[in-house]
PDB file of C-alpha atoms in Angstrom:
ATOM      1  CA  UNK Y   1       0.000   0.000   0.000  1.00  0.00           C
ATOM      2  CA  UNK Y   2       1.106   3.282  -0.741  1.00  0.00           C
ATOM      3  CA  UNK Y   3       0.008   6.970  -0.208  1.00  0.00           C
ATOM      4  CA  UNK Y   4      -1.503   7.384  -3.182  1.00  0.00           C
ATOM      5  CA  UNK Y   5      -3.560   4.029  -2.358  1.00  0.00           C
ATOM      6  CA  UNK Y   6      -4.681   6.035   0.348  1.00  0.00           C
ATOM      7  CA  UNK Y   7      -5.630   9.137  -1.959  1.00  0.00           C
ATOM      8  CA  UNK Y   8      -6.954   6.768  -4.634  1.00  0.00           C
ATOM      9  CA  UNK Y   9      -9.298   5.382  -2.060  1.00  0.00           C
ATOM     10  CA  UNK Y  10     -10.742   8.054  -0.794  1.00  0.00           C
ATOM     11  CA  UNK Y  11     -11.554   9.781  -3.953  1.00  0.00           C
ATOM     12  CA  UNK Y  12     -13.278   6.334  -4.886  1.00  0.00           C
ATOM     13  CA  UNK Y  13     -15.433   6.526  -1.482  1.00  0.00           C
ATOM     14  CA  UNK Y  14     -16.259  10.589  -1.550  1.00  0.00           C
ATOM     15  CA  UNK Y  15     -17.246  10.705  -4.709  1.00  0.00           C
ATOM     16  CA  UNK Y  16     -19.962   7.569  -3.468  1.00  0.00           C
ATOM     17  CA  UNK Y  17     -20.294   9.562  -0.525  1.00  0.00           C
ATOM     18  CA  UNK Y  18     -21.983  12.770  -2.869  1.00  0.00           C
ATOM     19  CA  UNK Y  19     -22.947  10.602  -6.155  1.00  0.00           C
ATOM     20  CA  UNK Y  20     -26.255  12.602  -5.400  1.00  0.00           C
ATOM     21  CA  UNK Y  21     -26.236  15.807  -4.637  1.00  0.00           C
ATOM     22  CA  UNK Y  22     -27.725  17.602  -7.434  1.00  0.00           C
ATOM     23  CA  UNK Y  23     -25.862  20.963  -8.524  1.00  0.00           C
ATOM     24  CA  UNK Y  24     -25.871  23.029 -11.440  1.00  0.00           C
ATOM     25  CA  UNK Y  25     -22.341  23.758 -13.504  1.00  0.00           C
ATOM     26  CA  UNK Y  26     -21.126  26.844 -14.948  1.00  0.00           C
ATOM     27  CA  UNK Y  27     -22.829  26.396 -17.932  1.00  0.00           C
ATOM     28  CA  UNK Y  28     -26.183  26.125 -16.129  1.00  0.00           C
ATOM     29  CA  UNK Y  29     -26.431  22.479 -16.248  1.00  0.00           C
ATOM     30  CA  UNK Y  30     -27.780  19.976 -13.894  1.00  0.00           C
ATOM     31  CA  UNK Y  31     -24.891  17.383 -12.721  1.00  0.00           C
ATOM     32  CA  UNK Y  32     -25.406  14.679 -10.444  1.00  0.00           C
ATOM     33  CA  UNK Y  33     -22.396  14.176  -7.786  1.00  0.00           C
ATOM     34  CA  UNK Y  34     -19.010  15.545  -7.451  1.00  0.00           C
ATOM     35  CA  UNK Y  35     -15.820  14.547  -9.346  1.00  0.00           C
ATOM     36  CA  UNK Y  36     -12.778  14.147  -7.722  1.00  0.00           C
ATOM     37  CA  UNK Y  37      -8.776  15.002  -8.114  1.00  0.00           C
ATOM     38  CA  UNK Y  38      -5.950  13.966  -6.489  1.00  0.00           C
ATOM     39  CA  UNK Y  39      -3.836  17.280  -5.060  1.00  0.00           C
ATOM     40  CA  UNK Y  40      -5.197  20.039  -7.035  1.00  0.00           C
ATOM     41  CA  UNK Y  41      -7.543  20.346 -10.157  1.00  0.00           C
ATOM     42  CA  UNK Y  42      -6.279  19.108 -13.820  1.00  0.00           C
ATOM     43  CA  UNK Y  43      -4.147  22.117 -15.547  1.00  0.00           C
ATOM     44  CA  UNK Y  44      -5.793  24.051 -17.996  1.00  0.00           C
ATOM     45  CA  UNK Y  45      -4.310  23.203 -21.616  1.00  0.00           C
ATOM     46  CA  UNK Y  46      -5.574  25.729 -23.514  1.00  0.00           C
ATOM     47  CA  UNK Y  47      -6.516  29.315 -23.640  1.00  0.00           C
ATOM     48  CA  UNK Y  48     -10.489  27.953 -24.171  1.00  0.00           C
ATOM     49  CA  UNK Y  49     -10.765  26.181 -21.168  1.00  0.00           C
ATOM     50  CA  UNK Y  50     -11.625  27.890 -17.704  1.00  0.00           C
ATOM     51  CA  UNK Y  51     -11.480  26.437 -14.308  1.00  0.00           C
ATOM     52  CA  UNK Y  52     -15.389  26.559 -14.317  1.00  0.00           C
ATOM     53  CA  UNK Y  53     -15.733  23.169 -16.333  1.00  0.00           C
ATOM     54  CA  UNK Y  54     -13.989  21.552 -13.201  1.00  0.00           C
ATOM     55  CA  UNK Y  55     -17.032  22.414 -10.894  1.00  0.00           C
ATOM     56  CA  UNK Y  56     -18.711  21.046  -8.912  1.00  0.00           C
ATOM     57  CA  UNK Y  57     -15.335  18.928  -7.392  1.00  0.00           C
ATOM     58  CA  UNK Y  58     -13.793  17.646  -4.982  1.00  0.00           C
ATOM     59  CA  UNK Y  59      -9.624  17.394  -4.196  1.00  0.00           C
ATOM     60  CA  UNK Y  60      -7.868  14.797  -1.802  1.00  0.00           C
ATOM     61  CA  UNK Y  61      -5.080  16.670  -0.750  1.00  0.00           C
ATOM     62  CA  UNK Y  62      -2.643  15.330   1.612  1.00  0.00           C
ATOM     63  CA  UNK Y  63      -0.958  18.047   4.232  1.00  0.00           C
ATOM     64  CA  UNK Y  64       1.581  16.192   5.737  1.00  0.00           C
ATOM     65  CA  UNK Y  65       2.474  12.835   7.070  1.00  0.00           C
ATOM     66  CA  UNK Y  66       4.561  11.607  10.385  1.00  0.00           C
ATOM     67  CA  UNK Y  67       5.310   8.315  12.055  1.00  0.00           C
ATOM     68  CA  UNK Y  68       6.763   8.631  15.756  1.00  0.00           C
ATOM     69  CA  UNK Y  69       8.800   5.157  16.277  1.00  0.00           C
ATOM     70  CA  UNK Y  70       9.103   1.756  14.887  1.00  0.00           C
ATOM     71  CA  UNK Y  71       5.768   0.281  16.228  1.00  0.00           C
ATOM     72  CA  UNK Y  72       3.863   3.642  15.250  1.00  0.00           C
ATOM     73  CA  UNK Y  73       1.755   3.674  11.685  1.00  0.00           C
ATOM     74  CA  UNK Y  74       2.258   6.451   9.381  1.00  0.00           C
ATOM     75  CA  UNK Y  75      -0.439   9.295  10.635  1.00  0.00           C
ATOM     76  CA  UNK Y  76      -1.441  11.404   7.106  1.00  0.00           C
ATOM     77  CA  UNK Y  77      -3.010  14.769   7.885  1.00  0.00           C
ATOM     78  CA  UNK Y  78      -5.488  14.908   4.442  1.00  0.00           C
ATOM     79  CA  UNK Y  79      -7.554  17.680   3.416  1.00  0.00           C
ATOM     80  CA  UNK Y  80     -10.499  17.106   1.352  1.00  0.00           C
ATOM     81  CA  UNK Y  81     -11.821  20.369  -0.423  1.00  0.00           C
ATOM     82  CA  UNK Y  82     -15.106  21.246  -1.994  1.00  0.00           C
ATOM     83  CA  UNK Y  83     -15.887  23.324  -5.041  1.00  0.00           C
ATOM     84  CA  UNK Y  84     -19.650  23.731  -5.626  1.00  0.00           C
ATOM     85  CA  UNK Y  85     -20.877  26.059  -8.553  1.00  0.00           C
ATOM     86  CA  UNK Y  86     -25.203  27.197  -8.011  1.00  0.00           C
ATOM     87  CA  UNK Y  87     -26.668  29.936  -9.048  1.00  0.00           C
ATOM     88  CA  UNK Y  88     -29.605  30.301  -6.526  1.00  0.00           C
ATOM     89  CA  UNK Y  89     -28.052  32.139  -3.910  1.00  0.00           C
ATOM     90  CA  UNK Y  90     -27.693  29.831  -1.248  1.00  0.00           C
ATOM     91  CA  UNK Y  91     -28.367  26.419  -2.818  1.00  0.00           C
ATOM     92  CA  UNK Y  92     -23.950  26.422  -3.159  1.00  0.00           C
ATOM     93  CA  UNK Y  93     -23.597  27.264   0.426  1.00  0.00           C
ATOM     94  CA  UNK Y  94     -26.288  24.128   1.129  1.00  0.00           C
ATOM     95  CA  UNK Y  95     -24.747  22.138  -0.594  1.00  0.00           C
ATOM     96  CA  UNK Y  96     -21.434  22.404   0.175  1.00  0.00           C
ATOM     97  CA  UNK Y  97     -22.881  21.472   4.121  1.00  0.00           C
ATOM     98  CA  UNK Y  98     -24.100  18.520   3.107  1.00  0.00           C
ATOM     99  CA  UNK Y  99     -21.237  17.287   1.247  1.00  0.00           C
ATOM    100  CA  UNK Y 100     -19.232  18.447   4.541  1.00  0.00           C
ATOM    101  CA  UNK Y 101     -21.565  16.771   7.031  1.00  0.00           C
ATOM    102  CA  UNK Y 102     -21.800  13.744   4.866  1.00  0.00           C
ATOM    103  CA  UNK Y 103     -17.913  12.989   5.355  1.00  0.00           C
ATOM    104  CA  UNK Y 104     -17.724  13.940   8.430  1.00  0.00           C
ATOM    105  CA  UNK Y 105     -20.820  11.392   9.628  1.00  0.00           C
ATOM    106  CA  UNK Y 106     -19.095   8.663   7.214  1.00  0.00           C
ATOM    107  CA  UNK Y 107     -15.740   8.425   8.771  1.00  0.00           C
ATOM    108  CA  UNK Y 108     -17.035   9.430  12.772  1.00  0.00           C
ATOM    109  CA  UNK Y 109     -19.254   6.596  12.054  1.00  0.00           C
ATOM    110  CA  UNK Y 110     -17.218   4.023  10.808  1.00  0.00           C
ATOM    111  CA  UNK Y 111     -13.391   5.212  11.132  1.00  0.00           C
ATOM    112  CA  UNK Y 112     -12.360   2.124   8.419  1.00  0.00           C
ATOM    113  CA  UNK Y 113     -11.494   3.175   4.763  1.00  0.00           C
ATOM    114  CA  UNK Y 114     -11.081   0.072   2.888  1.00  0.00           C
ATOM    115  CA  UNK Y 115     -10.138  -2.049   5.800  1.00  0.00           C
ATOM    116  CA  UNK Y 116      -6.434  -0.851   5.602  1.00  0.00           C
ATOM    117  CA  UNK Y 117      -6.757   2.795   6.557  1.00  0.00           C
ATOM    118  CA  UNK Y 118      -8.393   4.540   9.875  1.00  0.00           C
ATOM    119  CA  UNK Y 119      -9.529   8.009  10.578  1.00  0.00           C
ATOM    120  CA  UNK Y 120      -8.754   9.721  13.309  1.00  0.00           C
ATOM    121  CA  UNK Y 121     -11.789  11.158  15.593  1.00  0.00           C
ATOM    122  CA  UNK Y 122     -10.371  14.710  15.562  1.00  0.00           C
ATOM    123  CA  UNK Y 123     -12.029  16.129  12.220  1.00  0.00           C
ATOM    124  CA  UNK Y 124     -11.958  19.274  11.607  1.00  0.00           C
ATOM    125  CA  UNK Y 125     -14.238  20.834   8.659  1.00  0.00           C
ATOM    126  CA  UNK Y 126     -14.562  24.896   7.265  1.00  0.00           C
ATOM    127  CA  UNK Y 127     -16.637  26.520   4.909  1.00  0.00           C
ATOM    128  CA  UNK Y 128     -15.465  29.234   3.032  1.00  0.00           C
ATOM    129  CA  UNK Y 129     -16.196  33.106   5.206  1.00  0.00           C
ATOM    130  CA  UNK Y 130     -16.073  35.295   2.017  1.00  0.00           C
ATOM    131  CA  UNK Y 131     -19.012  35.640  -0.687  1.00  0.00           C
ATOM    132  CA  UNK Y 132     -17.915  34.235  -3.923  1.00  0.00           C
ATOM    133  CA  UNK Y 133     -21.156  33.888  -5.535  1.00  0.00           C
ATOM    134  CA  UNK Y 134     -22.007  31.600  -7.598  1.00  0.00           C
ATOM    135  CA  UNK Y 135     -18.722  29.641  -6.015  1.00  0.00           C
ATOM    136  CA  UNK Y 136     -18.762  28.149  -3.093  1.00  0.00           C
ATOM    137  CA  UNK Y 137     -16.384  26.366  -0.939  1.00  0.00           C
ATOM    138  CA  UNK Y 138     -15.751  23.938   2.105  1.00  0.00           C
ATOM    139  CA  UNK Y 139     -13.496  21.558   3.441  1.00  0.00           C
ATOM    140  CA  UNK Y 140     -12.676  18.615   5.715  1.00  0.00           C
ATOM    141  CA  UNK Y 141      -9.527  17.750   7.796  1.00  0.00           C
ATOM    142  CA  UNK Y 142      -8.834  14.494   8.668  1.00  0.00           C
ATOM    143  CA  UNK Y 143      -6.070  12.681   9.661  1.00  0.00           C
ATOM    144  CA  UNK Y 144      -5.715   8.696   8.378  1.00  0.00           C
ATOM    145  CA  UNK Y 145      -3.623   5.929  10.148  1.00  0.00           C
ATOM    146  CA  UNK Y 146      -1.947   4.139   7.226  1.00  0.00           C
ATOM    147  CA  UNK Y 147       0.425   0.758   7.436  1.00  0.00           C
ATOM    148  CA  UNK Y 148       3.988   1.250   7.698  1.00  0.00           C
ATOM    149  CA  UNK Y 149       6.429  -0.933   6.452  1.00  0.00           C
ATOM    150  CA  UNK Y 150       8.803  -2.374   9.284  1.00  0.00           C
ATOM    151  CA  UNK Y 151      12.026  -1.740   9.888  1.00  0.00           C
ATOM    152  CA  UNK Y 152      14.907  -3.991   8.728  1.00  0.00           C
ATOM    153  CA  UNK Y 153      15.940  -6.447  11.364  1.00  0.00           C
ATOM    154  CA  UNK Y 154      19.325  -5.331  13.236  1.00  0.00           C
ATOM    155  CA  UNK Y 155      22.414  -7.747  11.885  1.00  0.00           C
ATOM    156  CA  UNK Y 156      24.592  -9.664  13.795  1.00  0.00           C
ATOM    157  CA  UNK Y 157      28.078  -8.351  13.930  1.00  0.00           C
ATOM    158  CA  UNK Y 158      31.129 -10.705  13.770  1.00  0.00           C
TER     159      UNK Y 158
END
Protein backbone atom coordinates (compact mmCIF):
# COMPACT_ATOMS: atom_id res chain seq x y z
CA UNK A 1 0.00 0.00 0.00
CA UNK A 2 1.11 3.28 -0.74
CA UNK A 3 0.01 6.97 -0.21
CA UNK A 4 -1.50 7.38 -3.18
CA UNK A 5 -3.56 4.03 -2.36
CA UNK A 6 -4.68 6.04 0.35
CA UNK A 7 -5.63 9.14 -1.96
CA UNK A 8 -6.95 6.77 -4.63
CA UNK A 9 -9.30 5.38 -2.06
CA UNK A 10 -10.74 8.05 -0.79
CA UNK A 11 -11.55 9.78 -3.95
CA UNK A 12 -13.28 6.33 -4.89
CA UNK A 13 -15.43 6.53 -1.48
CA UNK A 14 -16.26 10.59 -1.55
CA UNK A 15 -17.25 10.71 -4.71
CA UNK A 16 -19.96 7.57 -3.47
CA UNK A 17 -20.29 9.56 -0.52
CA UNK A 18 -21.98 12.77 -2.87
CA UNK A 19 -22.95 10.60 -6.16
CA UNK A 20 -26.25 12.60 -5.40
CA UNK A 21 -26.24 15.81 -4.64
CA UNK A 22 -27.73 17.60 -7.43
CA UNK A 23 -25.86 20.96 -8.52
CA UNK A 24 -25.87 23.03 -11.44
CA UNK A 25 -22.34 23.76 -13.50
CA UNK A 26 -21.13 26.84 -14.95
CA UNK A 27 -22.83 26.40 -17.93
CA UNK A 28 -26.18 26.12 -16.13
CA UNK A 29 -26.43 22.48 -16.25
CA UNK A 30 -27.78 19.98 -13.89
CA UNK A 31 -24.89 17.38 -12.72
CA UNK A 32 -25.41 14.68 -10.44
CA UNK A 33 -22.40 14.18 -7.79
CA UNK A 34 -19.01 15.55 -7.45
CA UNK A 35 -15.82 14.55 -9.35
CA UNK A 36 -12.78 14.15 -7.72
CA UNK A 37 -8.78 15.00 -8.11
CA UNK A 38 -5.95 13.97 -6.49
CA UNK A 39 -3.84 17.28 -5.06
CA UNK A 40 -5.20 20.04 -7.04
CA UNK A 41 -7.54 20.35 -10.16
CA UNK A 42 -6.28 19.11 -13.82
CA UNK A 43 -4.15 22.12 -15.55
CA UNK A 44 -5.79 24.05 -18.00
CA UNK A 45 -4.31 23.20 -21.62
CA UNK A 46 -5.57 25.73 -23.51
CA UNK A 47 -6.52 29.32 -23.64
CA UNK A 48 -10.49 27.95 -24.17
CA UNK A 49 -10.76 26.18 -21.17
CA UNK A 50 -11.63 27.89 -17.70
CA UNK A 51 -11.48 26.44 -14.31
CA UNK A 52 -15.39 26.56 -14.32
CA UNK A 53 -15.73 23.17 -16.33
CA UNK A 54 -13.99 21.55 -13.20
CA UNK A 55 -17.03 22.41 -10.89
CA UNK A 56 -18.71 21.05 -8.91
CA UNK A 57 -15.33 18.93 -7.39
CA UNK A 58 -13.79 17.65 -4.98
CA UNK A 59 -9.62 17.39 -4.20
CA UNK A 60 -7.87 14.80 -1.80
CA UNK A 61 -5.08 16.67 -0.75
CA UNK A 62 -2.64 15.33 1.61
CA UNK A 63 -0.96 18.05 4.23
CA UNK A 64 1.58 16.19 5.74
CA UNK A 65 2.47 12.83 7.07
CA UNK A 66 4.56 11.61 10.38
CA UNK A 67 5.31 8.31 12.05
CA UNK A 68 6.76 8.63 15.76
CA UNK A 69 8.80 5.16 16.28
CA UNK A 70 9.10 1.76 14.89
CA UNK A 71 5.77 0.28 16.23
CA UNK A 72 3.86 3.64 15.25
CA UNK A 73 1.75 3.67 11.68
CA UNK A 74 2.26 6.45 9.38
CA UNK A 75 -0.44 9.30 10.64
CA UNK A 76 -1.44 11.40 7.11
CA UNK A 77 -3.01 14.77 7.89
CA UNK A 78 -5.49 14.91 4.44
CA UNK A 79 -7.55 17.68 3.42
CA UNK A 80 -10.50 17.11 1.35
CA UNK A 81 -11.82 20.37 -0.42
CA UNK A 82 -15.11 21.25 -1.99
CA UNK A 83 -15.89 23.32 -5.04
CA UNK A 84 -19.65 23.73 -5.63
CA UNK A 85 -20.88 26.06 -8.55
CA UNK A 86 -25.20 27.20 -8.01
CA UNK A 87 -26.67 29.94 -9.05
CA UNK A 88 -29.61 30.30 -6.53
CA UNK A 89 -28.05 32.14 -3.91
CA UNK A 90 -27.69 29.83 -1.25
CA UNK A 91 -28.37 26.42 -2.82
CA UNK A 92 -23.95 26.42 -3.16
CA UNK A 93 -23.60 27.26 0.43
CA UNK A 94 -26.29 24.13 1.13
CA UNK A 95 -24.75 22.14 -0.59
CA UNK A 96 -21.43 22.40 0.18
CA UNK A 97 -22.88 21.47 4.12
CA UNK A 98 -24.10 18.52 3.11
CA UNK A 99 -21.24 17.29 1.25
CA UNK A 100 -19.23 18.45 4.54
CA UNK A 101 -21.57 16.77 7.03
CA UNK A 102 -21.80 13.74 4.87
CA UNK A 103 -17.91 12.99 5.36
CA UNK A 104 -17.72 13.94 8.43
CA UNK A 105 -20.82 11.39 9.63
CA UNK A 106 -19.10 8.66 7.21
CA UNK A 107 -15.74 8.43 8.77
CA UNK A 108 -17.03 9.43 12.77
CA UNK A 109 -19.25 6.60 12.05
CA UNK A 110 -17.22 4.02 10.81
CA UNK A 111 -13.39 5.21 11.13
CA UNK A 112 -12.36 2.12 8.42
CA UNK A 113 -11.49 3.17 4.76
CA UNK A 114 -11.08 0.07 2.89
CA UNK A 115 -10.14 -2.05 5.80
CA UNK A 116 -6.43 -0.85 5.60
CA UNK A 117 -6.76 2.79 6.56
CA UNK A 118 -8.39 4.54 9.88
CA UNK A 119 -9.53 8.01 10.58
CA UNK A 120 -8.75 9.72 13.31
CA UNK A 121 -11.79 11.16 15.59
CA UNK A 122 -10.37 14.71 15.56
CA UNK A 123 -12.03 16.13 12.22
CA UNK A 124 -11.96 19.27 11.61
CA UNK A 125 -14.24 20.83 8.66
CA UNK A 126 -14.56 24.90 7.27
CA UNK A 127 -16.64 26.52 4.91
CA UNK A 128 -15.47 29.23 3.03
CA UNK A 129 -16.20 33.11 5.21
CA UNK A 130 -16.07 35.30 2.02
CA UNK A 131 -19.01 35.64 -0.69
CA UNK A 132 -17.91 34.23 -3.92
CA UNK A 133 -21.16 33.89 -5.53
CA UNK A 134 -22.01 31.60 -7.60
CA UNK A 135 -18.72 29.64 -6.01
CA UNK A 136 -18.76 28.15 -3.09
CA UNK A 137 -16.38 26.37 -0.94
CA UNK A 138 -15.75 23.94 2.10
CA UNK A 139 -13.50 21.56 3.44
CA UNK A 140 -12.68 18.61 5.71
CA UNK A 141 -9.53 17.75 7.80
CA UNK A 142 -8.83 14.49 8.67
CA UNK A 143 -6.07 12.68 9.66
CA UNK A 144 -5.72 8.70 8.38
CA UNK A 145 -3.62 5.93 10.15
CA UNK A 146 -1.95 4.14 7.23
CA UNK A 147 0.43 0.76 7.44
CA UNK A 148 3.99 1.25 7.70
CA UNK A 149 6.43 -0.93 6.45
CA UNK A 150 8.80 -2.37 9.28
CA UNK A 151 12.03 -1.74 9.89
CA UNK A 152 14.91 -3.99 8.73
CA UNK A 153 15.94 -6.45 11.36
CA UNK A 154 19.32 -5.33 13.24
CA UNK A 155 22.41 -7.75 11.89
CA UNK A 156 24.59 -9.66 13.79
CA UNK A 157 28.08 -8.35 13.93
CA UNK A 158 31.13 -10.70 13.77
Amino acid sequence: MTFKDLQDDLIAEVEELLKDIVTTNANGEQVSGLKGYAHALPIIQSDDEDLEVFFPYFIVRFDNGETKDDDDCWHVATDIIIGIHDMAYHGGHEHVLIAIQRIVDRFAWDPQLDKKYRADQDIKWAVGEDDTYPYYFGAVAVTFSAPKIGRKADYEYV
